[in-house]
Amino acid sequence: GNKKSGLYEDGVRKDRLDNDDMIAQLESRIRAKASQLDEARRIDVLQVEK
């Protein structure tokens, strides 16, 4: 079947994500949002090897 999950921001559903590709979709959205945040408020994040 076509399995999807809801994506919510601030309690409001914004989108439906395909479960098979959810991690990649979430990562791209999080990175896009993080790139918009204030530089002074950022924290250093280390890349984890897969």
PDB file of N, CA and C in Angstrom:
ATOM      1  N   GLY A   1       0.800  -1.190   0.000  1.00  0.00           N
ATOM      2  CA  GLY A   1       0.000   0.000   0.000  1.00  0.00           C
ATOM      3  C   GLY A   1       0.844   1.255   0.000  1.00  0.00           C
ATOM      4  N   ASN A   2       0.165   2.361  -0.086  1.00  0.00           N
ATOM      5  CA  ASN A   2       0.835   3.654  -0.103  1.00  0.00           C
ATOM      6  C   ASN A   2       0.838   4.213   1.313  1.00  0.00           C
ATOM      7  N   LYS A   3       1.923   3.989   2.023  1.00  0.00           N
ATOM      8  CA  LYS A   3       2.012   4.406   3.426  1.00  0.00           C
ATOM      9  C   LYS A   3       2.600   5.805   3.525  1.00  0.00           C
ATOM     10  N   LYS A   4       1.855   6.687   4.179  1.00  0.00           N
ATOM     11  CA  LYS A   4       2.325   8.062   4.367  1.00  0.00           C
ATOM     12  C   LYS A   4       2.088   8.490   5.804  1.00  0.00           C
ATOM     13  N   SER A   5       2.875   9.456   6.229  1.00  0.00           N
ATOM     14  CA  SER A   5       2.737  10.021   7.567  1.00  0.00           C
ATOM     15  C   SER A   5       2.610  11.530   7.460  1.00  0.00           C
ATOM     16  N   GLY A   6       1.888  12.115   8.402  1.00  0.00           N
ATOM     17  CA  GLY A   6       1.707  13.562   8.401  1.00  0.00           C
ATOM     18  C   GLY A   6       2.926  14.280   8.957  1.00  0.00           C
ATOM     19  N   LEU A   7       3.249  15.415   8.364  1.00  0.00           N
ATOM     20  CA  LEU A   7       4.305  16.290   8.867  1.00  0.00           C
ATOM     21  C   LEU A   7       3.627  17.503   9.482  1.00  0.00           C
ATOM     22  N   TYR A   8       3.889  17.722  10.755  1.00  0.00           N
ATOM     23  CA  TYR A   8       3.268  18.833  11.479  1.00  0.00           C
ATOM     24  C   TYR A   8       4.316  19.856  11.877  1.00  0.00           C
ATOM     25  N   GLU A   9       3.975  21.130  11.750  1.00  0.00           N
ATOM     26  CA  GLU A   9       4.809  22.226  12.238  1.00  0.00           C
ATOM     27  C   GLU A   9       3.931  23.097  13.116  1.00  0.00           C
ATOM     28  N   ASP A  10       4.354  23.289  14.358  1.00  0.00           N
ATOM     29  CA  ASP A  10       3.590  24.092  15.316  1.00  0.00           C
ATOM     30  C   ASP A  10       2.151  23.597  15.452  1.00  0.00           C
ATOM     31  N   GLY A  11       1.970  22.276  15.415  1.00  0.00           N
ATOM     32  CA  GLY A  11       0.657  21.678  15.609  1.00  0.00           C
ATOM     33  C   GLY A  11      -0.256  21.697  14.398  1.00  0.00           C
ATOM     34  N   VAL A  12       0.246  22.147  13.259  1.00  0.00           N
ATOM     35  CA  VAL A  12      -0.568  22.222  12.042  1.00  0.00           C
ATOM     36  C   VAL A  12       0.033  21.295  10.993  1.00  0.00           C
ATOM     37  N   ARG A  13      -0.801  20.426  10.415  1.00  0.00           N
ATOM     38  CA  ARG A  13      -0.283  19.527   9.389  1.00  0.00           C
ATOM     39  C   ARG A  13       0.096  20.315   8.148  1.00  0.00           C
ATOM     40  N   LYS A  14       1.336  20.139   7.711  1.00  0.00           N
ATOM     41  CA  LYS A  14       1.860  20.868   6.563  1.00  0.00           C
ATOM     42  C   LYS A  14       1.954  20.000   5.316  1.00  0.00           C
ATOM     43  N   ASP A  15       2.142  18.694   5.504  1.00  0.00           N
ATOM     44  CA  ASP A  15       2.404  17.837   4.344  1.00  0.00           C
ATOM     45  C   ASP A  15       2.210  16.379   4.725  1.00  0.00           C
ATOM     46  N   ARG A  16       2.241  15.521   3.723  1.00  0.00           N
ATOM     47  CA  ARG A  16       2.228  14.072   3.925  1.00  0.00           C
ATOM     48  C   ARG A  16       3.520  13.532   3.336  1.00  0.00           C
ATOM     49  N   LEU A  17       4.259  12.729   4.102  1.00  0.00           N
ATOM     50  CA  LEU A  17       5.536  12.186   3.659  1.00  0.00           C
ATOM     51  C   LEU A  17       5.421  10.692   3.412  1.00  0.00           C
ATOM     52  N   ASP A  18       6.031  10.236   2.338  1.00  0.00           N
ATOM     53  CA  ASP A  18       6.085   8.813   2.013  1.00  0.00           C
ATOM     54  C   ASP A  18       6.990   8.118   3.033  1.00  0.00           C
ATOM     55  N   ASN A  19       6.476   7.105   3.712  1.00  0.00           N
ATOM     56  CA  ASN A  19       7.251   6.424   4.747  1.00  0.00           C
ATOM     57  C   ASN A  19       8.557   5.835   4.224  1.00  0.00           C
ATOM     58  N   ASP A  20       8.582   5.378   2.966  1.00  0.00           N
ATOM     59  CA  ASP A  20       9.785   4.751   2.417  1.00  0.00           C
ATOM     60  C   ASP A  20      10.929   5.743   2.255  1.00  0.00           C
ATOM     61  N   ASP A  21      10.632   7.030   2.141  1.00  0.00           N
ATOM     62  CA  ASP A  21      11.657   8.047   1.896  1.00  0.00           C
ATOM     63  C   ASP A  21      11.612   9.145   2.965  1.00  0.00           C
ATOM     64  N   MET A  22      11.002   8.831   4.110  1.00  0.00           N
ATOM     65  CA  MET A  22      10.748   9.855   5.119  1.00  0.00           C
ATOM     66  C   MET A  22      12.024  10.484   5.677  1.00  0.00           C
ATOM     67  N   ILE A  23      13.033   9.685   5.970  1.00  0.00           N
ATOM     68  CA  ILE A  23      14.253  10.213   6.581  1.00  0.00           C
ATOM     69  C   ILE A  23      14.920  11.227   5.661  1.00  0.00           C
ATOM     70  N   ALA A  24      15.052  10.898   4.385  1.00  0.00           N
ATOM     71  CA  ALA A  24      15.679  11.817   3.427  1.00  0.00           C
ATOM     72  C   ALA A  24      14.861  13.099   3.292  1.00  0.00           C
ATOM     73  N   GLN A  25      13.532  12.957   3.265  1.00  0.00           N
ATOM     74  CA  GLN A  25      12.673  14.138   3.152  1.00  0.00           C
ATOM     75  C   GLN A  25      12.789  15.026   4.391  1.00  0.00           C
ATOM     76  N   LEU A  26      12.796  14.410   5.568  1.00  0.00           N
ATOM     77  CA  LEU A  26      12.931  15.185   6.803  1.00  0.00           C
ATOM     78  C   LEU A  26      14.290  15.874   6.868  1.00  0.00           C
ATOM     79  N   GLU A  27      15.342  15.150   6.493  1.00  0.00           N
ATOM     80  CA  GLU A  27      16.677  15.743   6.537  1.00  0.00           C
ATOM     81  C   GLU A  27      16.760  16.974   5.644  1.00  0.00           C
ATOM     82  N   SER A  28      16.231  16.890   4.433  1.00  0.00           N
ATOM     83  CA  SER A  28      16.311  18.038   3.523  1.00  0.00           C
ATOM     84  C   SER A  28      15.507  19.222   4.052  1.00  0.00           C
ATOM     85  N   ARG A  29      14.351  18.954   4.662  1.00  0.00           N
ATOM     86  CA  ARG A  29      13.535  20.038   5.231  1.00  0.00           C
ATOM     87  C   ARG A  29      14.227  20.678   6.435  1.00  0.00           C
ATOM     88  N   ILE A  30      14.821  19.846   7.284  1.00  0.00           N
ATOM     89  CA  ILE A  30      15.508  20.359   8.470  1.00  0.00           C
ATOM     90  C   ILE A  30      16.717  21.194   8.062  1.00  0.00           C
ATOM     91  N   ARG A  31      17.481  20.708   7.090  1.00  0.00           N
ATOM     92  CA  ARG A  31      18.658  21.462   6.634  1.00  0.00           C
ATOM     93  C   ARG A  31      18.247  22.790   6.001  1.00  0.00           C
ATOM     94  N   ALA A  32      17.158  22.786   5.239  1.00  0.00           N
ATOM     95  CA  ALA A  32      16.681  24.026   4.617  1.00  0.00           C
ATOM     96  C   ALA A  32      16.260  25.028   5.685  1.00  0.00           C
ATOM     97  N   LYS A  33      15.538  24.559   6.706  1.00  0.00           N
ATOM     98  CA  LYS A  33      15.105  25.437   7.796  1.00  0.00           C
ATOM     99  C   LYS A  33      16.307  25.952   8.584  1.00  0.00           C
ATOM    100  N   ALA A  34      17.257  25.064   8.860  1.00  0.00           N
ATOM    101  CA  ALA A  34      18.443  25.456   9.622  1.00  0.00           C
ATOM    102  C   ALA A  34      19.252  26.515   8.886  1.00  0.00           C
ATOM    103  N   SER A  35      19.267  26.459   7.572  1.00  0.00           N
ATOM    104  CA  SER A  35      20.035  27.442   6.798  1.00  0.00           C
ATOM    105  C   SER A  35      19.434  28.840   6.900  1.00  0.00           C
ATOM    106  N   GLN A  36      18.169  28.925   7.320  1.00  0.00           N
ATOM    107  CA  GLN A  36      17.497  30.217   7.465  1.00  0.00           C
ATOM    108  C   GLN A  36      17.660  30.810   8.862  1.00  0.00           C
ATOM    109  N   LEU A  37      18.148  30.015   9.803  1.00  0.00           N
ATOM    110  CA  LEU A  37      18.250  30.470  11.185  1.00  0.00           C
ATOM    111  C   LEU A  37      19.406  31.445  11.367  1.00  0.00           C
ATOM    112  N   ASP A  38      19.308  32.220  12.402  1.00  0.00           N
ATOM    113  CA  ASP A  38      20.328  33.206  12.746  1.00  0.00           C
ATOM    114  C   ASP A  38      21.673  32.519  12.995  1.00  0.00           C
ATOM    115  N   GLU A  39      22.697  32.991  12.322  1.00  0.00           N
ATOM    116  CA  GLU A  39      24.046  32.416  12.435  1.00  0.00           C
ATOM    117  C   GLU A  39      24.532  32.363  13.883  1.00  0.00           C
ATOM    118  N   ALA A  40      24.240  33.380  14.672  1.00  0.00           N
ATOM    119  CA  ALA A  40      24.720  33.453  16.054  1.00  0.00           C
ATOM    120  C   ALA A  40      24.071  32.404  16.951  1.00  0.00           C
ATOM    121  N   ARG A  41      22.934  31.877  16.558  1.00  0.00           N
ATOM    122  CA  ARG A  41      22.213  30.902  17.388  1.00  0.00           C
ATOM    123  C   ARG A  41      22.521  29.468  16.995  1.00  0.00           C
ATOM    124  N   ARG A  42      23.322  29.279  15.964  1.00  0.00           N
ATOM    125  CA  ARG A  42      23.619  27.923  15.491  1.00  0.00           C
ATOM    126  C   ARG A  42      24.570  27.201  16.430  1.00  0.00           C
ATOM    127  N   ILE A  43      24.474  25.886  16.418  1.00  0.00           N
ATOM    128  CA  ILE A  43      25.421  25.052  17.149  1.00  0.00           C
ATOM    129  C   ILE A  43      26.174  24.206  16.129  1.00  0.00           C
ATOM    130  N   ASP A  44      27.400  23.820  16.472  1.00  0.00           N
ATOM    131  CA  ASP A  44      28.179  22.972  15.582  1.00  0.00           C
ATOM    132  C   ASP A  44      27.636  21.552  15.641  1.00  0.00           C
ATOM    133  N   VAL A  45      27.484  20.946  14.474  1.00  0.00           N
ATOM    134  CA  VAL A  45      26.991  19.578  14.383  1.00  0.00           C
ATOM    135  C   VAL A  45      28.031  18.760  13.638  1.00  0.00           C
ATOM    136  N   LEU A  46      28.413  17.639  14.217  1.00  0.00           N
ATOM    137  CA  LEU A  46      29.388  16.769  13.584  1.00  0.00           C
ATOM    138  C   LEU A  46      28.687  15.784  12.664  1.00  0.00           C
ATOM    139  N   GLN A  47      29.312  15.498  11.516  1.00  0.00           N
ATOM    140  CA  GLN A  47      28.766  14.506  10.581  1.00  0.00           C
ATOM    141  C   GLN A  47      29.009  13.122  11.157  1.00  0.00           C
ATOM    142  N   VAL A  48      27.990  12.297  11.170  1.00  0.00           N
ATOM    143  CA  VAL A  48      28.105  10.930  11.659  1.00  0.00           C
ATOM    144  C   VAL A  48      28.320  10.016  10.459  1.00  0.00           C
ATOM    145  N   GLU A  49      29.343   9.200  10.531  1.00  0.00           N
ATOM    146  CA  GLU A  49      29.620   8.266   9.431  1.00  0.00           C
ATOM    147  C   GLU A  49      28.583   7.154   9.426  1.00  0.00           C
ATOM    148  N   LYS A  50      28.150   6.784   8.230  1.00  0.00           N
ATOM    149  CA  LYS A  50      27.139   5.729   8.105  1.00  0.00           C
ATOM    150  C   LYS A  50      27.791   4.381   7.916  1.00  0.00           C
TER     151      LYS A  50
END
